mmCIF file of C-alpha atoms in Angstrom:
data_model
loop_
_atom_site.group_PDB
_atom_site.id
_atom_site.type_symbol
_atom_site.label_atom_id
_atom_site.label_comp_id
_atom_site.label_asym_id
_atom_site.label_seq_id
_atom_site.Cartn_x
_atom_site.Cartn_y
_atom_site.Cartn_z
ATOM 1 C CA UNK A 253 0.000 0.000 0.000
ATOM 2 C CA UNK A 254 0.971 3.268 -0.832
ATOM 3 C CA UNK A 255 2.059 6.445 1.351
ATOM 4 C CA UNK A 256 -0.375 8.562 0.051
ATOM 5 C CA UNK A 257 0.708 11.634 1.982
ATOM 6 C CA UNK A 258 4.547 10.918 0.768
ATOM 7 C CA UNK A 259 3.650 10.367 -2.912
ATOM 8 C CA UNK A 260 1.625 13.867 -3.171
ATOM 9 C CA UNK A 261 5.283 15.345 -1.117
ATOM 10 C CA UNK A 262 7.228 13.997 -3.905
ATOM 11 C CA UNK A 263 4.666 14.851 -6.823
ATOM 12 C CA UNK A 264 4.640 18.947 -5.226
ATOM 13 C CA UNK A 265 5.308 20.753 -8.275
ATOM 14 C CA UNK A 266 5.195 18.226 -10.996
ATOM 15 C CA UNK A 267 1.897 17.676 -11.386
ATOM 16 C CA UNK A 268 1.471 19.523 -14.898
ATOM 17 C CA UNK A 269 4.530 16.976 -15.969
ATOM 18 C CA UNK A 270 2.281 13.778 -14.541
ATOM 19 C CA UNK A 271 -0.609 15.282 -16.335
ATOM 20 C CA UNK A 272 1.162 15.549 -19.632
ATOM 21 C CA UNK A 273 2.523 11.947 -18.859
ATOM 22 C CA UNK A 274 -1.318 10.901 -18.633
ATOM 23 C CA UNK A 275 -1.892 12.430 -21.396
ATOM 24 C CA UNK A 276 -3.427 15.540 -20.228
ATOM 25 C CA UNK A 277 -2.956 18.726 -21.816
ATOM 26 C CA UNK A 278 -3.545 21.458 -18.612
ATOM 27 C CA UNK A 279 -2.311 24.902 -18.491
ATOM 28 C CA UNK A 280 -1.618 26.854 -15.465
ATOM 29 C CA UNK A 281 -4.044 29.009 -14.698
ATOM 30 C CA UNK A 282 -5.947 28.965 -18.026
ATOM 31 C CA UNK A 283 -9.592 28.392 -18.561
ATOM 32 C CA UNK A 284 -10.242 25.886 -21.005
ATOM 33 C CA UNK A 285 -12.754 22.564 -21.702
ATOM 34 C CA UNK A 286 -12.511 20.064 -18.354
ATOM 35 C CA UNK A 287 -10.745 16.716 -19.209
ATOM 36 C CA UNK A 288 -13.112 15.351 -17.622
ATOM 37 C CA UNK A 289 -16.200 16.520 -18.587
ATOM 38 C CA UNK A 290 -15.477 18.852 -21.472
ATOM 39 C CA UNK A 291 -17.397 22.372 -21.949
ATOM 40 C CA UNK A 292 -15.352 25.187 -22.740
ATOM 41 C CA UNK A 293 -13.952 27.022 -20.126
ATOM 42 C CA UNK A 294 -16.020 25.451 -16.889
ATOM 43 C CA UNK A 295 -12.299 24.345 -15.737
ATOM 44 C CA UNK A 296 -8.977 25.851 -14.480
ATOM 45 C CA UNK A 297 -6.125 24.488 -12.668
ATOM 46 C CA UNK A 298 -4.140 27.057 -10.641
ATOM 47 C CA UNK A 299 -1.628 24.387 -8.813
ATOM 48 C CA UNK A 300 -2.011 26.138 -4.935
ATOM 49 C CA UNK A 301 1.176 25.248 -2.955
ATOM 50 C CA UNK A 302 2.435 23.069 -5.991
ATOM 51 C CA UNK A 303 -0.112 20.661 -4.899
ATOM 52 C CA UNK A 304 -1.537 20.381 -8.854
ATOM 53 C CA UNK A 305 -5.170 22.008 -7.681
ATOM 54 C CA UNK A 306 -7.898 22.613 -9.963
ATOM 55 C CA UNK A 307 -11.274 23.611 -10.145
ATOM 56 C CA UNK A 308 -14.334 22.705 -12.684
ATOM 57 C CA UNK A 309 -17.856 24.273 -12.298
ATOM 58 C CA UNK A 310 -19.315 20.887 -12.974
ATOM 59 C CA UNK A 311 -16.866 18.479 -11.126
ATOM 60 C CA UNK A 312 -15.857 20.737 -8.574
ATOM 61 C CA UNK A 313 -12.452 21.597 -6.300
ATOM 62 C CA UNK A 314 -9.252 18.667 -6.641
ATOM 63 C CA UNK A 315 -6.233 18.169 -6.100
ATOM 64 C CA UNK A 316 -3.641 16.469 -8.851
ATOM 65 C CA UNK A 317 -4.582 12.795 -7.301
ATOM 66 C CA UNK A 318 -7.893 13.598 -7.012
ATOM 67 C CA UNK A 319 -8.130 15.087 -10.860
ATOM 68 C CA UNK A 320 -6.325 11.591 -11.891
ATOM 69 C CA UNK A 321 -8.449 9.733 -9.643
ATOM 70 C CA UNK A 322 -11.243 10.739 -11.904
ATOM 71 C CA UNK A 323 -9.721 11.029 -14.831
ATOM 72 C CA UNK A 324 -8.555 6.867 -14.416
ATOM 73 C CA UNK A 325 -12.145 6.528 -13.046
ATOM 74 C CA UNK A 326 -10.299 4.765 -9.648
ATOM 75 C CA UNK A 327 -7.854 5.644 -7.086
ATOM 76 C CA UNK A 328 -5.980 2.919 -7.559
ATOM 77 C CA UNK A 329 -4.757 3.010 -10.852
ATOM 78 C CA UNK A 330 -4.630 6.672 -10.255
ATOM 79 C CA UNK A 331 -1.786 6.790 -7.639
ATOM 80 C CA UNK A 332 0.118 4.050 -9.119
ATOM 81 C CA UNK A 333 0.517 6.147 -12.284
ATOM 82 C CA UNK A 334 1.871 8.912 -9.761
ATOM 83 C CA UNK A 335 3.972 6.710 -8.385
ATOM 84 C CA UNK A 336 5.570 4.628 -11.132
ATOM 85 C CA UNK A 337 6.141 8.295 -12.942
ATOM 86 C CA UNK A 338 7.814 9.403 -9.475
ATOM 87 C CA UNK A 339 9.773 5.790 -9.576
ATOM 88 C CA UNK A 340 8.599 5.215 -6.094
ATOM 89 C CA UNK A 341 8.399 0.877 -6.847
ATOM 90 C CA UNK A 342 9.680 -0.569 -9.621
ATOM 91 C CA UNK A 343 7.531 -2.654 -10.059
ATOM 92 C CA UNK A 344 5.039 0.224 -10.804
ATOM 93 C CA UNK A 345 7.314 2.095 -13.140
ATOM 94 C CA UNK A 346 5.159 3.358 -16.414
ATOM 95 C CA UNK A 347 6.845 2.802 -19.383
ATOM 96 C CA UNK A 348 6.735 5.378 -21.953
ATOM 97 C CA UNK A 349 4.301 2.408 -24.242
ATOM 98 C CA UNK A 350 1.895 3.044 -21.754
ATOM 99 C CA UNK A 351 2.283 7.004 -21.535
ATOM 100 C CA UNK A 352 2.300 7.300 -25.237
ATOM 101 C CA UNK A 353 -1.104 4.802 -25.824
ATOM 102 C CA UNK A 354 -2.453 7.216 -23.170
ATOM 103 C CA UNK A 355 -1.784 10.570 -24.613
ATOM 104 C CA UNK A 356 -2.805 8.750 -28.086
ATOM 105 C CA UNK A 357 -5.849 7.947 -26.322
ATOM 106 C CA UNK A 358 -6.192 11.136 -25.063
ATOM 107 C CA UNK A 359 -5.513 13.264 -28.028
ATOM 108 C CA UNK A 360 -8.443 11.276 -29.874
ATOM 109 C CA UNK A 361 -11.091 12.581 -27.432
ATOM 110 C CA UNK A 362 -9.621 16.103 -27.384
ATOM 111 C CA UNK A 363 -10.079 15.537 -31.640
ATOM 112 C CA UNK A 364 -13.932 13.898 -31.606
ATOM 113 C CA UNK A 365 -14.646 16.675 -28.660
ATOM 114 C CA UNK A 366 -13.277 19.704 -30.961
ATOM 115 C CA UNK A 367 -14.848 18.532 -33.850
ATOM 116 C CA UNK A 368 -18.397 17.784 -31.932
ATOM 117 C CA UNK A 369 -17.901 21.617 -30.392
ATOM 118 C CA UNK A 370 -17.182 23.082 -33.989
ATOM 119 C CA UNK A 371 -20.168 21.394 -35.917
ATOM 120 C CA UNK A 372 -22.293 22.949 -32.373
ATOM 121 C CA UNK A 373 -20.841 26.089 -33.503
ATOM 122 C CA UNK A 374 -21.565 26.081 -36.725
ATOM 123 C CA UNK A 375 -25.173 25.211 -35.917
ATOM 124 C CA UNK A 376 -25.660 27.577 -33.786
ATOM 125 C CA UNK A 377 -24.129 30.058 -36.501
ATOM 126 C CA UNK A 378 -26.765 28.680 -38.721
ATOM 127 C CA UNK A 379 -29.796 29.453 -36.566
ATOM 128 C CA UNK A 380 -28.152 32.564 -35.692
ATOM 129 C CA UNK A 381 -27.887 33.942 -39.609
ATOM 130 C CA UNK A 382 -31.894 32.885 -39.827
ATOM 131 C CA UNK A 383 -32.510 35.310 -37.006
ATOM 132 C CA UNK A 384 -30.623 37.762 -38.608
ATOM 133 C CA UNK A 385 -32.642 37.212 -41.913
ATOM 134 C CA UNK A 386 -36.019 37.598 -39.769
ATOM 135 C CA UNK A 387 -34.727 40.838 -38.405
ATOM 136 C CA UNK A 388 -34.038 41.913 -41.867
ATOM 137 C CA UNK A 389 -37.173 40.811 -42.909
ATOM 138 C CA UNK A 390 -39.033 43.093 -40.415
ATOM 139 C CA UNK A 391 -36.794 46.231 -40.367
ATOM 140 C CA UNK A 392 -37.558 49.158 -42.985
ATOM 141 C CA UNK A 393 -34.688 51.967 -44.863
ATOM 142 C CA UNK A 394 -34.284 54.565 -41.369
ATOM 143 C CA UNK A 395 -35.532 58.200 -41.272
ATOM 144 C CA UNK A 396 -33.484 59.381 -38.331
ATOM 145 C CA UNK A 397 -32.100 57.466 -35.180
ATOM 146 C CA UNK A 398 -30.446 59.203 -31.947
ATOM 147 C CA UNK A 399 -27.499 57.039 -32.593
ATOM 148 C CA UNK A 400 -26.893 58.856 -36.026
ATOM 149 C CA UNK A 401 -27.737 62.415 -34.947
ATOM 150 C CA UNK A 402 -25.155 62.214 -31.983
ATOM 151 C CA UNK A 403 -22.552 60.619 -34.145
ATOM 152 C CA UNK A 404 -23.461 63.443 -37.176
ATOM 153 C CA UNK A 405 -23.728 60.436 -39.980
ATOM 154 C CA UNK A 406 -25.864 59.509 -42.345
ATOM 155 C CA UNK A 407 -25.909 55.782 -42.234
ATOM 156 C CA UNK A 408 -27.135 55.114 -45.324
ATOM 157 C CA UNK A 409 -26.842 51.561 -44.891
ATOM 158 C CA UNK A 410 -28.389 51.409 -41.652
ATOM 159 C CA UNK A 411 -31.771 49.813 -41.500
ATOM 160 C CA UNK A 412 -34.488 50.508 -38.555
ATOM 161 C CA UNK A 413 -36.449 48.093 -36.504
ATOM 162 C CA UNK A 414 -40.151 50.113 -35.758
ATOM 163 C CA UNK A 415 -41.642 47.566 -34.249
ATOM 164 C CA UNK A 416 -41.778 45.137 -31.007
ATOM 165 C CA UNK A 417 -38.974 42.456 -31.903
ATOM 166 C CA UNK A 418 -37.579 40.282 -28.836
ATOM 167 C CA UNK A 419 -34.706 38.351 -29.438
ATOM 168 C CA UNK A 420 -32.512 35.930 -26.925
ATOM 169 C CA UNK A 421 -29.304 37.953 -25.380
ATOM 170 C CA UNK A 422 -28.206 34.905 -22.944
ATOM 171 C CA UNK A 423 -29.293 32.162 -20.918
ATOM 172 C CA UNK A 424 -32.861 32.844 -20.196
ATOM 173 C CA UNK A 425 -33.059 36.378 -21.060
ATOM 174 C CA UNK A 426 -34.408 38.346 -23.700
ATOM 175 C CA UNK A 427 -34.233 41.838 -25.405
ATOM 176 C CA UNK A 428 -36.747 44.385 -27.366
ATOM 177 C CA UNK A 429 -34.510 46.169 -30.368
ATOM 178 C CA UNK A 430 -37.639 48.131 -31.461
ATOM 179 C CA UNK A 431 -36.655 51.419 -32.172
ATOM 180 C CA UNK A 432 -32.864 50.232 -32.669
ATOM 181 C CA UNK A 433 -30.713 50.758 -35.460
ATOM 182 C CA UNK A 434 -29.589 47.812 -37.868
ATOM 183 C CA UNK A 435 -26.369 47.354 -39.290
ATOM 184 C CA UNK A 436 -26.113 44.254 -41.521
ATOM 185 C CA UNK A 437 -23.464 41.678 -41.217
ATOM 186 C CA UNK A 438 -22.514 39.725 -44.502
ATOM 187 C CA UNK A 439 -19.241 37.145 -44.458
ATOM 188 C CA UNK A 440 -16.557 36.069 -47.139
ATOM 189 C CA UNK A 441 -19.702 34.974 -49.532
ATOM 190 C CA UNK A 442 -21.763 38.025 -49.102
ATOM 191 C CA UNK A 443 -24.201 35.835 -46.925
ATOM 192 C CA UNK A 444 -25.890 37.559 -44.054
ATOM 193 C CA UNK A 445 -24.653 35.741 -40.572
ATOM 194 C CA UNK A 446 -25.438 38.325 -38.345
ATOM 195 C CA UNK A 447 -26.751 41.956 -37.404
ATOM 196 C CA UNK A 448 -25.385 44.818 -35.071
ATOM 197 C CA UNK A 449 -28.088 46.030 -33.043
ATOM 198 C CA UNK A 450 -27.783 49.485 -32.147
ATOM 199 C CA UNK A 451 -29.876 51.146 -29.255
ATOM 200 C CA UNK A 452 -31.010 55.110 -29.270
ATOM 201 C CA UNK A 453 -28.492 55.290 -26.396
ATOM 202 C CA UNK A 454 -25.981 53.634 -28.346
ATOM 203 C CA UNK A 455 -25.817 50.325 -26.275
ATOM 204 C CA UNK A 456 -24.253 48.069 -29.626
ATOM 205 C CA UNK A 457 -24.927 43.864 -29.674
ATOM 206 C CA UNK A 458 -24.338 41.083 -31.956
ATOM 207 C CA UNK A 459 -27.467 38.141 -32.016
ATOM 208 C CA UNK A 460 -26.545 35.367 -29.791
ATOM 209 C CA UNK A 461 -24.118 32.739 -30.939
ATOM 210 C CA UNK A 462 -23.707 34.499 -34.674
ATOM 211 C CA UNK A 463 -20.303 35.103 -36.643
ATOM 212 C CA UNK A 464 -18.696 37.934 -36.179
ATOM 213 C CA UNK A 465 -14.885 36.951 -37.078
ATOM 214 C CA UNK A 466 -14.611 36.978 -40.694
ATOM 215 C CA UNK A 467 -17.533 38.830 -40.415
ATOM 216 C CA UNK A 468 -18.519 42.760 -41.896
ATOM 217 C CA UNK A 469 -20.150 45.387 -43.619
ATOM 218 C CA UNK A 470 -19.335 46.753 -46.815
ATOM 219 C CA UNK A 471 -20.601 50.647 -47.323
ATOM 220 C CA UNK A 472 -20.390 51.828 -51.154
ATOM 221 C CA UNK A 473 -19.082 49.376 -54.350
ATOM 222 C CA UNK A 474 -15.823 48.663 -55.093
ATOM 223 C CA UNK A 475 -14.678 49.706 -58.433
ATOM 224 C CA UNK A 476 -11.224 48.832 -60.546
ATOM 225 C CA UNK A 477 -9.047 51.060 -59.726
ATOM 226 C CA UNK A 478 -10.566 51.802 -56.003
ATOM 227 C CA UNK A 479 -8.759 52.241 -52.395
ATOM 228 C CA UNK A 480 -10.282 50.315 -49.946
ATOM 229 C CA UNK A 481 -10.468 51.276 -46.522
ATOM 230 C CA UNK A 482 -10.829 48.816 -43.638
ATOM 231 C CA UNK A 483 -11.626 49.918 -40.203
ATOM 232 C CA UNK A 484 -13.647 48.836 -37.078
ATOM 233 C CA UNK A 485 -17.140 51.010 -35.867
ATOM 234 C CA UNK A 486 -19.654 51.266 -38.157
ATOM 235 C CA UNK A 487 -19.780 55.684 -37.470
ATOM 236 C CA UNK A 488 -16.001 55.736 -38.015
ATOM 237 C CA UNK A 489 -16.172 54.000 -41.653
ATOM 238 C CA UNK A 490 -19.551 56.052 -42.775
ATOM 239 C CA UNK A 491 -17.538 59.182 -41.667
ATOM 240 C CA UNK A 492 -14.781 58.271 -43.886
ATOM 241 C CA UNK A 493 -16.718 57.185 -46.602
ATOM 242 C CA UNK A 494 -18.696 60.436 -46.739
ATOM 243 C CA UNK A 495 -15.886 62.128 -46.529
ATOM 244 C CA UNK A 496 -13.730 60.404 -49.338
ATOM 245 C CA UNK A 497 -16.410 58.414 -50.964
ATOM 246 C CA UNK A 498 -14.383 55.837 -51.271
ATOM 247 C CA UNK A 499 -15.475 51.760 -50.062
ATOM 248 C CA UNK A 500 -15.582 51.338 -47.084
ATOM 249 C CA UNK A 501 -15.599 47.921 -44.987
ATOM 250 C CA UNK A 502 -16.524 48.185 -41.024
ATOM 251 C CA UNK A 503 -15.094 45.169 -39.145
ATOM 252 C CA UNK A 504 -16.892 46.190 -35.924
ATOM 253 C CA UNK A 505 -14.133 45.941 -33.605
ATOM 254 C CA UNK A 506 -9.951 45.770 -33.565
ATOM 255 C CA UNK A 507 -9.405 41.544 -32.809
ATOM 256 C CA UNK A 508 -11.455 41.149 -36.042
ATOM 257 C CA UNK A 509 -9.420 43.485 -38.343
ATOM 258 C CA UNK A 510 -6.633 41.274 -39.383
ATOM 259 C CA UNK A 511 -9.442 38.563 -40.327
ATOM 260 C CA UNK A 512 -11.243 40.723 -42.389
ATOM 261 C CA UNK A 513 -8.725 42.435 -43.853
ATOM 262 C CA UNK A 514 -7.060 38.985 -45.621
ATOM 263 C CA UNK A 515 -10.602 38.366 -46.146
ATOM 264 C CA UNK A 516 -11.392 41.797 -48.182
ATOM 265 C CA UNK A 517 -7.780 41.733 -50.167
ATOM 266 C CA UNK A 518 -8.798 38.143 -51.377
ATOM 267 C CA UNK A 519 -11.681 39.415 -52.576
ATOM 268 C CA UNK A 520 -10.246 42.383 -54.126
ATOM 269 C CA UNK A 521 -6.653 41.203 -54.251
ATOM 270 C CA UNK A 522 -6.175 44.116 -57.375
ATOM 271 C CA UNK A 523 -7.202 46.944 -55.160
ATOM 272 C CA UNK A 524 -5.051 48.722 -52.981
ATOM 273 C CA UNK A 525 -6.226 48.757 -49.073
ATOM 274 C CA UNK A 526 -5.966 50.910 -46.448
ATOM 275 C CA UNK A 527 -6.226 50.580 -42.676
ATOM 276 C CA UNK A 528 -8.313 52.858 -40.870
ATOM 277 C CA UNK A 529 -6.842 52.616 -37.124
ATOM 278 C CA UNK A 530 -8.372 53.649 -33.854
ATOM 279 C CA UNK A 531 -5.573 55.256 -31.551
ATOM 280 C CA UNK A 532 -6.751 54.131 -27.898
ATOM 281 C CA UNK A 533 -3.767 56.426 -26.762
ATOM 282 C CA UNK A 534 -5.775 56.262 -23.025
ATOM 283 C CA UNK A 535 -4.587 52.674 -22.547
ATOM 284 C CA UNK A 536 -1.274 53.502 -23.128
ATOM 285 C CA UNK A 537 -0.691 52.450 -19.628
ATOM 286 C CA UNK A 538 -2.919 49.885 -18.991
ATOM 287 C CA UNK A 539 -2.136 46.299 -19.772
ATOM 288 C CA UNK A 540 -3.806 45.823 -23.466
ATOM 289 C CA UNK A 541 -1.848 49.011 -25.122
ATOM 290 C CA UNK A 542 -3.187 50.499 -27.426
ATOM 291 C CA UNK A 543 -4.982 48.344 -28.909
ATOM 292 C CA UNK A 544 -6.262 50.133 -31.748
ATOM 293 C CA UNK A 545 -3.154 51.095 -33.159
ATOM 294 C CA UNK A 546 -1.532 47.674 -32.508
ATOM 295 C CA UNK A 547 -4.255 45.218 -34.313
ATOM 296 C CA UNK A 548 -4.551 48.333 -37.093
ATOM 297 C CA UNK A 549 -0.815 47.647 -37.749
ATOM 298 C CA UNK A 550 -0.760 44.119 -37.498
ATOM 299 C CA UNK A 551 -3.840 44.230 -40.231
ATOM 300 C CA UNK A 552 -1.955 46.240 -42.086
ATOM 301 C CA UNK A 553 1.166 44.073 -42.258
ATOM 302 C CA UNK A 554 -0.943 40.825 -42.883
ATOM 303 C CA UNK A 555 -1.706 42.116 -46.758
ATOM 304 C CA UNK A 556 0.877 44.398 -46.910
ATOM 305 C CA UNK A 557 -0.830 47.619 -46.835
ATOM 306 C CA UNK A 558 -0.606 51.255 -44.609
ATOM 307 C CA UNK A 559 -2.365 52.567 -42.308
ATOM 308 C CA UNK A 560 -3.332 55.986 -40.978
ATOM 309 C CA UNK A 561 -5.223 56.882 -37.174
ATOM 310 C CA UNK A 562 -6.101 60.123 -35.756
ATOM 311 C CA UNK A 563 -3.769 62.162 -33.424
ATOM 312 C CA UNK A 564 -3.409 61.755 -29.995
ATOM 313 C CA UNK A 565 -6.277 64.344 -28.602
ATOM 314 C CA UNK A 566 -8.268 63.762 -25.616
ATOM 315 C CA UNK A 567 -11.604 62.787 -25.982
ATOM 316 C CA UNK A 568 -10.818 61.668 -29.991
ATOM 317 C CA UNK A 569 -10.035 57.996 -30.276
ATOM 318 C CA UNK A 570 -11.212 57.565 -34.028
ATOM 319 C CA UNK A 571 -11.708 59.629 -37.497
ATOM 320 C CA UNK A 572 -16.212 59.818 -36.234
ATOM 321 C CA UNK A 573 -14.552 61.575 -32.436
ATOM 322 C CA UNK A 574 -12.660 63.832 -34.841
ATOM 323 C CA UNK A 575 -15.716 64.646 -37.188
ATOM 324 C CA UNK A 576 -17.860 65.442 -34.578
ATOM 325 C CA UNK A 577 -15.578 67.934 -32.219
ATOM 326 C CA UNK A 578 -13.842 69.648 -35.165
ATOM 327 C CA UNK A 579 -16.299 69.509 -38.252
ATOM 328 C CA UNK A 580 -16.027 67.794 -41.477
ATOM 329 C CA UNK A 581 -13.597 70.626 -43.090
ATOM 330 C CA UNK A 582 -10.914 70.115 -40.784
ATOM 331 C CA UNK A 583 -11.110 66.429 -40.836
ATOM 332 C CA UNK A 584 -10.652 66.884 -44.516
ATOM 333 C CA UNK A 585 -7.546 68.964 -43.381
ATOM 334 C CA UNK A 586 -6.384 66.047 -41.528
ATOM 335 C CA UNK A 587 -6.808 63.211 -44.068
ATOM 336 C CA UNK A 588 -5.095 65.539 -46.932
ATOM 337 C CA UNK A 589 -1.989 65.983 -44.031
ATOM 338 C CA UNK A 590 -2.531 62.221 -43.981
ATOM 339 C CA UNK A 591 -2.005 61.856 -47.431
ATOM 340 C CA UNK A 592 -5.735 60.111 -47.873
ATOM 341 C CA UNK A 593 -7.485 62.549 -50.278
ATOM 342 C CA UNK A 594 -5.241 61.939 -53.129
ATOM 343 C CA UNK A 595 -8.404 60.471 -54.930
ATOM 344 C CA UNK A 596 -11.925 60.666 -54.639
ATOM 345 C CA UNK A 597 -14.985 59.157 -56.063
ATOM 346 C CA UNK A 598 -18.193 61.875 -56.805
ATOM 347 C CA UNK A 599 -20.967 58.908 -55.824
ATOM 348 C CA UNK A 600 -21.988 57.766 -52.651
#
């Protein structure tokens, strides 16, 4: 019989090597799917004291022995894993045959797990694109919106839900967008998969479990011969594109550039691109950066292509912040200093 106090002494601070052993692919202090039970993110181990401690919101609080324990469904075969791997007895040494058929075994459920999660996704993507087809269906060409008047744009893509429309915003809960604006969201094929919902107060949602990476909205058409500018809100892009009238593509927020911007210059790989960056100069200190400027730049290096921002001025964060505090003529000012204007189109 084994000391099971003396085996967890000798295990403090390996137990993310015994889990790989078993096959187990944890990460300190990660969320991520439970190897036990799966999910998503219901698990994390944080390793307290070294003692390989984790917590799962379905299986609850364990140890390393006690994660094993489960995971081998049996104490037994549990702590004789720990102890072979710790060479405590021979004669309960693991050879690496048996650690390798267990990570192989291992490594097939992570596979048949990611692949059930990603046709779930893509399901719920599905259902997700009809709801955005219904709210289509039901919303009418705007004639005015609080949203529009306080950012000074036109939004002549923006649709407008008038009547009573609930739709799911979580677990349990629901929402009313009547009287909220309605950007479409089309992907790669021009296929709608989503919406953004836009309240008078300009509280901004996606629809529950719909794309949104890969995902945009394309204001104006893209001729031969055409710039086209890639940026992230949907009043930043109509700002620019009213006042260059050039195509513009809104990618609704900065993690989603870079996808949509290899997405647009496949599409259009003869036209040149620009990036249209926020500067978040305000979290200059914080932790993220600036986050603005860094996924503009990244964007713009992933299809070779500039990029331009705004200056560093408080209360301006984006080209729409400029519009509205200075006017349109001296944004125009800026994007000539910016060396934008060189071209224009006469159509909007």
């Amino acid at each position: 019989m084994y000391n099971v106090e003396e085996v967890k002494r000798l295990a403090n601070g390996r137990w993310f090597d015994i889990f790989a052993a078993a096959g187990l692919n944890i990460k300190n202090k990660k969320h991520s799917a439970c190897p036990i039970c799966g999910g998503k993110d219901r698990f994390r181990a944080d390793d307290k004291n070294g003692d390989g401690t984790s917590f799962c919101n379905n299986c609850g609080s364990n140890d390393g022995l006690g994660l094993l324990d489960l995971y081998m469904r049996g104490f037994k075969p549990a702590i004789e894993f720990v102890a072979g791997y710790l060479g405590i007895s021979e004669e309960t040494n693991i050879d690496q045959s048996a650690i390798d058929a267990r990570k192989a075994e291992t490594a097939a459920k992570n596979k048949l797990r990611a692949q059930y999660e990603a046709d779930q996704k893509l399901e719920a993507q599905s259902i997700a694109a009809n709801g955005a087809s219904l709210i289509m269906q039901h919303s009418i060409p705007h004639s005015g919106h609080d949203y529009l008047t306080t950012k000074q744009i036109a939004g002549k893509t923006a649709w407008f839900m008038p009547n009573s429309f609930i739709i799911p915003i979580s677990e349990g809960r629901t929402l009313d967008i009547i009287g909220s604006l309605i950007i479409p969201v089309i992907n790669e094929r021009r296929e709608l998969v989503n919406v953004q919902i836009i309240k008078p107060d300009g509280f901004k949602m996606f629809l529950l479990d719909a794309q949104i990476t890969g995902a945009f909205h394309l204001i104006g058409s893209v001729r031969a011969g055409d710039t086209i500018l890639i940026g992230e809100g949907y009043a930043t892009m109509d700002t620019i594109r009213a006042a260059t009238s050039m195509p513009c593509v809104v990618g609704f927020n900065s993690n989603n550039l870079h996808s949509v911007s290899l997405i647009i210059d496949n599409l259009y790989p003869a036209n040149k691109k620009l990036i249209i960056a926020d500067n978040d100069w305000h979290n200059n200190h914080k932790p993220c950066g600036n986050v603005g400027l860094i996924k503009g730049m990244a964007a713009a290096k992933a299809i070779n292509s500039d990029f331009i921002s705004p200056p560093a001025i408080e209360g301006i964060s984006d080209f729409n912040d400029y519009d509205v505090k200075y006017g349109r003529i001296e944004l125009l000012n800026l994007l000539f200093r910016l060396k934008l204007l060189d071209s224009v189109r006469t159509n909007y």
